[in-house]
Amino acid sequence: PTAAPGVAIVQRTSGTTGTHRAVAIDHRRVLAQVAGLAAALQLSPADRIASCLPLHHDMGLVSAVLLPLCCGIPCVHVDPALWRSDAAALLRATTEHAATLTWLPPSALSRMVRRVNDRGLELSSLRQIVTGGDVLGHAPAAAEHTGG
């Protein structure tokens, strides 16, 4: 698609590196981000996304709204409040909808590794878990994987 002039979205920064602020993002940059992700992930019409990210969060907005909308990829969204109380909710949605992609910050992925022990999940459709958004050190990840 051709980018229209002007602001597409106003995104509130996380405040990780300073004070929260609003950042205006133009259409060209939004479309470039979506096109770059689609190429990097090698999206195809067979892909399906499962997400539990809040839609006001930049990772949730891009992965669960803009990418599926612009690329015609179905997306199932698990309410973040449900996921916080039931860490397996996203994995059940992945199983039920045969999702091929999901996005999680490393801390959320660690939470699922620690709390989910459901052998009835069928995750063979999942070809990528995309992580980003916060830092997870090597030692905590190894301890969670080994149960330490």
Tab-separated table of C-alpha atoms in Angstrom:
chain	number	residue	atom	x	y	z
A	1	PRO	CA	0.000	0.000	0.000
A	2	THR	CA	0.983	3.591	-0.564
A	3	ALA	CA	1.626	5.615	2.571
A	4	ALA	CA	-0.640	8.605	3.127
A	5	PRO	CA	0.984	11.778	4.426
A	6	GLY	CA	0.659	12.686	8.068
A	7	VAL	CA	0.484	10.918	11.397
A	8	ALA	CA	-0.819	7.335	11.451
A	9	ILE	CA	-0.654	6.695	15.199
A	10	VAL	CA	0.507	8.347	18.387
A	11	GLN	CA	2.365	5.857	20.561
A	12	ARG	CA	3.107	6.421	24.233
A	13	THR	CA	6.651	5.362	25.100
A	14	SER	CA	7.184	2.854	27.901
A	15	GLY	CA	9.332	5.161	29.976
A	16	THR	CA	12.089	2.553	30.242
A	17	THR	CA	14.797	5.035	29.256
A	18	GLY	CA	13.175	8.234	30.494
A	19	THR	CA	9.868	9.964	31.061
A	20	HIS	CA	6.807	8.623	29.216
A	21	ARG	CA	6.059	10.704	26.161
A	22	ALA	CA	3.844	10.605	23.098
A	23	VAL	CA	5.556	9.923	19.788
A	24	ALA	CA	3.839	10.621	16.473
A	25	ILE	CA	4.530	7.890	13.899
A	26	ASP	CA	3.760	8.568	10.259
A	27	HIS	CA	2.143	6.151	7.823
A	28	ARG	CA	5.396	5.480	5.971
A	29	ARG	CA	7.125	4.281	9.139
A	30	VAL	CA	4.174	2.125	10.207
A	31	LEU	CA	4.048	0.441	6.799
A	32	ALA	CA	7.840	0.000	6.788
A	33	GLN	CA	7.668	-1.675	10.218
A	34	VAL	CA	4.887	-4.008	9.092
A	35	ALA	CA	6.658	-4.841	5.807
A	36	GLY	CA	9.935	-5.470	7.627
A	37	LEU	CA	8.291	-7.795	10.134
A	38	ALA	CA	6.372	-9.639	7.435
A	39	ALA	CA	9.591	-10.215	5.484
A	40	ALA	CA	11.653	-11.199	8.535
A	41	LEU	CA	8.968	-13.650	9.690
A	42	GLN	CA	8.358	-14.918	6.141
A	43	LEU	CA	4.614	-14.489	6.624
A	44	SER	CA	2.342	-16.506	4.414
A	45	PRO	CA	-1.446	-16.777	4.054
A	46	ALA	CA	-1.231	-19.961	6.165
A	47	ASP	CA	-0.005	-18.041	9.233
A	48	ARG	CA	-2.193	-17.322	12.261
A	49	ILE	CA	-1.241	-15.188	15.244
A	50	ALA	CA	-2.106	-15.747	18.911
A	51	SER	CA	-1.515	-12.850	21.293
A	52	CYS	CA	-2.169	-11.857	24.880
A	53	LEU	CA	-0.412	-8.506	24.673
A	54	PRO	CA	-2.332	-5.367	25.592
A	55	LEU	CA	-3.268	-3.487	22.440
A	56	HIS	CA	-2.089	-0.161	23.873
A	57	HIS	CA	1.436	-1.624	24.142
A	58	ASP	CA	3.636	-1.107	21.081
A	59	MET	CA	4.392	-4.825	20.725
A	60	GLY	CA	0.682	-5.690	21.028
A	61	LEU	CA	-0.400	-2.939	18.644
A	62	VAL	CA	2.049	-4.008	15.941
A	63	SER	CA	1.834	-7.809	16.322
A	64	ALA	CA	-1.874	-8.203	17.094
A	65	VAL	CA	-3.451	-5.322	15.155
A	66	LEU	CA	-1.305	-3.691	12.477
A	67	LEU	CA	0.536	-6.749	11.135
A	68	PRO	CA	-2.564	-8.968	10.863
A	69	LEU	CA	-4.646	-6.120	9.440
A	70	CYS	CA	-2.113	-5.059	6.813
A	71	CYS	CA	-1.115	-8.617	5.853
A	72	GLY	CA	-4.504	-10.327	6.039
A	73	ILE	CA	-3.355	-12.761	8.727
A	74	PRO	CA	-5.953	-13.978	11.273
A	75	CYS	CA	-5.231	-13.141	14.908
A	76	VAL	CA	-6.799	-14.531	18.067
A	77	HIS	CA	-6.448	-12.269	21.081
A	78	VAL	CA	-6.474	-13.564	24.633
A	79	ASP	CA	-7.500	-10.915	27.146
A	80	PRO	CA	-4.348	-9.871	29.044
A	81	ALA	CA	-6.284	-10.011	32.349
A	82	LEU	CA	-7.187	-13.645	31.667
A	83	TRP	CA	-3.583	-14.446	30.783
A	84	ARG	CA	-2.334	-12.849	34.026
A	85	SER	CA	-4.584	-15.169	36.026
A	86	ASP	CA	-4.088	-18.210	33.767
A	87	ALA	CA	-0.672	-18.453	32.098
A	88	ALA	CA	-1.818	-21.372	29.912
A	89	ALA	CA	-4.614	-19.334	28.256
A	90	LEU	CA	-2.382	-18.196	25.391
A	91	LEU	CA	-1.112	-21.725	24.789
A	92	ARG	CA	-4.661	-23.105	24.757
A	93	ALA	CA	-5.612	-20.453	22.187
A	94	THR	CA	-2.522	-21.399	20.179
A	95	THR	CA	-3.630	-25.044	20.261
A	96	GLU	CA	-7.294	-24.320	19.485
A	97	HIS	CA	-6.568	-21.998	16.562
A	98	ALA	CA	-3.372	-23.724	15.320
A	99	ALA	CA	-1.498	-20.441	15.631
A	100	THR	CA	1.870	-20.259	13.930
A	101	LEU	CA	3.191	-17.085	15.598
A	102	THR	CA	3.042	-15.403	18.975
A	103	TRP	CA	4.785	-12.456	20.612
A	104	LEU	CA	5.825	-12.262	24.255
A	105	PRO	CA	8.221	-10.221	26.307
A	106	PRO	CA	10.907	-12.510	27.781
A	107	SER	CA	9.422	-12.140	31.273
A	108	ALA	CA	6.055	-13.458	30.021
A	109	LEU	CA	7.738	-16.380	28.287
A	110	SER	CA	9.571	-17.177	31.535
A	111	ARG	CA	6.285	-17.014	33.427
A	112	MET	CA	4.749	-19.615	31.125
A	113	VAL	CA	7.803	-21.863	31.412
A	114	ARG	CA	7.512	-21.711	35.218
A	115	ARG	CA	3.736	-22.095	35.537
A	116	VAL	CA	2.394	-24.149	32.654
A	117	ASN	CA	2.541	-27.914	32.958
A	118	ASP	CA	-0.260	-28.978	30.635
A	119	ARG	CA	0.644	-32.019	28.591
A	120	GLY	CA	-2.623	-31.711	26.625
A	121	LEU	CA	-1.390	-28.740	24.616
A	122	GLU	CA	-0.699	-29.295	20.916
A	123	LEU	CA	1.781	-26.637	19.854
A	124	SER	CA	3.196	-28.211	16.689
A	125	SER	CA	1.641	-25.427	14.561
A	126	LEU	CA	3.727	-22.798	16.373
A	127	ARG	CA	6.718	-21.947	14.210
A	128	GLN	CA	7.954	-18.817	15.988
A	129	ILE	CA	7.753	-17.159	19.371
A	130	VAL	CA	8.951	-13.601	18.934
A	131	THR	CA	10.374	-12.016	22.074
A	132	GLY	CA	11.397	-8.495	22.888
A	133	GLY	CA	10.600	-5.602	25.131
A	134	ASP	CA	12.536	-6.387	28.286
A	135	VAL	CA	15.768	-7.990	29.368
A	136	LEU	CA	15.951	-11.512	30.721
A	137	GLY	CA	19.387	-12.519	31.917
A	138	HIS	CA	20.927	-15.851	30.960
A	139	ALA	CA	21.086	-17.209	34.535
A	140	PRO	CA	17.350	-16.718	35.337
A	141	ALA	CA	16.361	-18.293	32.030
A	142	ALA	CA	18.569	-21.319	32.669
A	143	ALA	CA	17.261	-21.680	36.246
A	144	GLU	CA	13.649	-21.569	35.074
A	145	HIS	CA	14.311	-24.141	32.371
A	146	THR	CA	15.913	-26.545	34.819
A	147	GLY	CA	13.462	-25.849	37.625
A	148	GLY	CA	16.142	-24.171	39.774
